Short mmCIF file of C-alpha atoms in Angstrom, two decimals:
data_model
loop_
_atom_site.label_atom_id
_atom_site.label_comp_id
_atom_site.label_asym_id
_atom_site.label_seq_id
_atom_site.Cartn_x
_atom_site.Cartn_y
_atom_site.Cartn_z
CA GLN N 84 0.58 0.07 0.15
CA VAL N 85 1.46 3.65 -0.95
CA GLN N 86 0.05 6.97 0.83
CA LEU N 87 0.77 10.28 -0.66
CA MET N 88 0.31 13.42 0.22
CA GLU N 89 0.18 16.72 -1.27
CA SER N 90 1.97 20.50 0.20
CA GLY N 91 3.19 23.58 -1.43
CA GLY N 92 -0.06 24.49 -2.95
CA GLY N 93 -1.45 28.50 -2.37
CA SER N 94 -2.98 31.53 -3.72
CA VAL N 95 -0.59 33.65 -5.88
CA GLN N 96 -1.08 36.18 -8.00
CA ALA N 97 -1.31 35.69 -11.96
CA GLY N 98 2.49 35.12 -13.25
CA GLY N 99 4.01 34.07 -9.66
CA PRO N 100 5.82 31.29 -9.10
CA LEU N 101 4.12 28.02 -6.47
CA ARG N 102 5.91 24.68 -6.22
CA LEU N 103 3.97 21.63 -5.03
CA SER N 104 5.43 18.52 -3.43
CA CYS N 105 4.30 15.14 -3.28
CA VAL N 106 5.85 12.51 -0.17
CA GLY N 107 4.75 8.88 -0.81
CA PHE N 108 4.80 6.64 2.58
CA GLY N 109 4.91 2.94 2.85
CA TYR N 110 5.39 0.11 -0.12
CA THR N 111 7.10 2.64 -2.79
CA ASP N 112 9.34 0.68 -4.34
CA VAL N 113 6.69 -0.85 -6.59
CA ILE N 114 5.98 2.62 -7.97
CA TYR N 115 7.08 3.30 -11.53
CA LEU N 116 5.57 6.29 -12.91
CA MET N 117 4.25 9.49 -10.99
CA GLY N 118 1.87 12.02 -12.13
CA TRP N 119 0.33 15.58 -11.45
CA PHE N 120 -3.24 16.09 -11.85
CA ARG N 121 -6.23 18.49 -11.26
CA GLN N 122 -9.92 19.50 -11.27
CA VAL N 123 -11.87 22.05 -11.26
CA PRO N 124 -15.38 21.87 -9.81
CA GLY N 125 -17.75 20.18 -12.47
CA LYS N 126 -14.92 18.82 -14.70
CA GLU N 127 -12.97 15.95 -15.31
CA ARG N 128 -9.48 15.93 -13.41
CA GLU N 129 -6.97 16.21 -16.08
CA GLY N 130 -3.00 14.92 -15.83
CA VAL N 131 -0.82 18.06 -15.67
CA ALA N 132 2.58 16.61 -15.61
CA ALA N 133 3.84 13.16 -14.77
CA ILE N 134 7.83 11.16 -15.15
CA ALA N 135 8.35 8.00 -15.20
CA ILE N 136 10.77 6.94 -12.05
CA VAL N 137 13.13 4.79 -13.02
CA TYR N 138 14.13 6.42 -16.26
CA GLY N 139 13.32 9.68 -15.40
CA GLY N 140 11.12 10.30 -19.04
CA THR N 141 8.74 13.26 -18.19
CA PHE N 142 5.45 13.71 -20.35
CA TYR N 143 3.49 17.24 -20.34
CA ALA N 144 -0.11 18.05 -21.05
CA ASP N 145 0.12 21.05 -23.15
CA SER N 146 -1.97 23.78 -21.49
CA VAL N 147 1.43 23.18 -18.99
CA LYS N 148 4.52 22.68 -21.52
CA GLY N 149 7.82 25.85 -20.56
CA ARG N 150 5.67 26.43 -17.66
CA PHE N 151 5.31 23.55 -14.90
CA THR N 152 8.45 21.14 -14.36
CA ILE N 153 7.95 18.04 -12.96
CA SER N 154 10.96 16.26 -11.14
CA GLN N 155 11.72 13.77 -8.48
CA ASP N 156 13.92 13.32 -5.13
CA LYS N 157 14.17 9.61 -4.76
CA ALA N 158 16.03 9.68 -1.89
CA LYS N 159 13.19 12.08 -0.23
CA ASN N 160 10.43 9.73 -1.88
CA THR N 161 9.89 13.29 -2.81
CA LEU N 162 7.42 13.80 -6.32
CA TYR N 163 7.67 18.31 -6.99
CA LEU N 164 5.98 20.46 -9.54
CA GLN N 165 7.52 23.87 -9.93
CA MET N 166 4.53 26.28 -11.74
CA ASN N 167 6.00 29.57 -13.41
CA ASN N 168 4.26 31.92 -14.95
CA LEU N 169 1.07 30.67 -13.52
CA LYS N 170 -2.77 31.76 -14.57
CA PRO N 171 -5.29 32.15 -14.01
CA GLU N 172 -7.04 29.67 -15.61
CA ASP N 173 -4.22 27.40 -14.14
CA THR N 174 -6.75 27.88 -10.36
CA ALA N 175 -7.55 24.29 -9.32
CA MET N 176 -7.24 21.71 -6.79
CA TYR N 177 -4.25 19.57 -7.65
CA TYR N 178 -3.28 15.35 -6.78
CA CYS N 179 -0.45 13.87 -6.82
CA ALA N 180 -0.71 10.52 -8.45
CA ALA N 181 1.33 7.17 -8.58
CA ALA N 182 1.08 3.43 -10.73
CA ASP N 183 2.08 0.47 -9.82
CA LYS N 184 1.17 -1.54 -12.34
CA ALA N 185 1.78 -0.70 -16.39
CA VAL N 186 -1.75 -0.19 -18.43
CA GLY N 187 -1.35 0.58 -21.70
CA GLY N 188 -2.86 4.37 -22.67
CA SER N 189 -1.25 7.71 -22.33
CA GLN N 190 1.29 8.82 -19.20
CA LEU N 191 -1.64 11.84 -17.94
CA SER N 192 -4.48 9.50 -18.20
CA MET N 193 -6.21 8.89 -15.14
CA ALA N 194 -6.84 4.80 -16.18
CA LYS N 195 -2.99 4.46 -15.33
CA TYR N 196 -3.15 5.83 -11.66
CA ASN N 197 -4.03 3.73 -8.89
CA TYR N 198 -2.61 5.90 -5.76
CA TRP N 199 -3.78 9.88 -4.90
CA GLY N 200 -3.18 11.98 -2.76
CA GLN N 201 -6.22 14.24 -1.30
CA GLY N 202 -5.62 17.10 -3.10
CA THR N 203 -3.71 20.25 -2.57
CA GLN N 204 -5.69 23.46 -3.99
CA VAL N 205 -3.71 26.55 -6.01
CA THR N 206 -5.25 29.80 -6.73
CA VAL N 207 -4.45 32.21 -9.27
CA SER N 208 -6.00 35.38 -9.14
CA SER N 209 -6.01 38.09 -12.67
#
């Protein structure tokens, strides 16, 4: 079993930065893929960024390419999402996710992930 805990959310003005963190607890050695998702009320949860744990390959949604960076610190079992040049449309609840079983499809698809954090709110004001 794996538990995930996000932190770092908050309120920021447009154009500003914010860094989210996600710490993994439990049997984290089985995790091969981790990602960040976001959701606003009334809309589906969407994949923002993902990282392959072993070889470090990264994947991004078009809407955040060039502004967001996903990274990991294996020694600390921590996943990060550095968000720069934030826009009001980035406002959402952000979730950390982890996968321990290979499933076909996009790395940013919810179907790939079977562990989820509780979420951290990000609010960007104009």
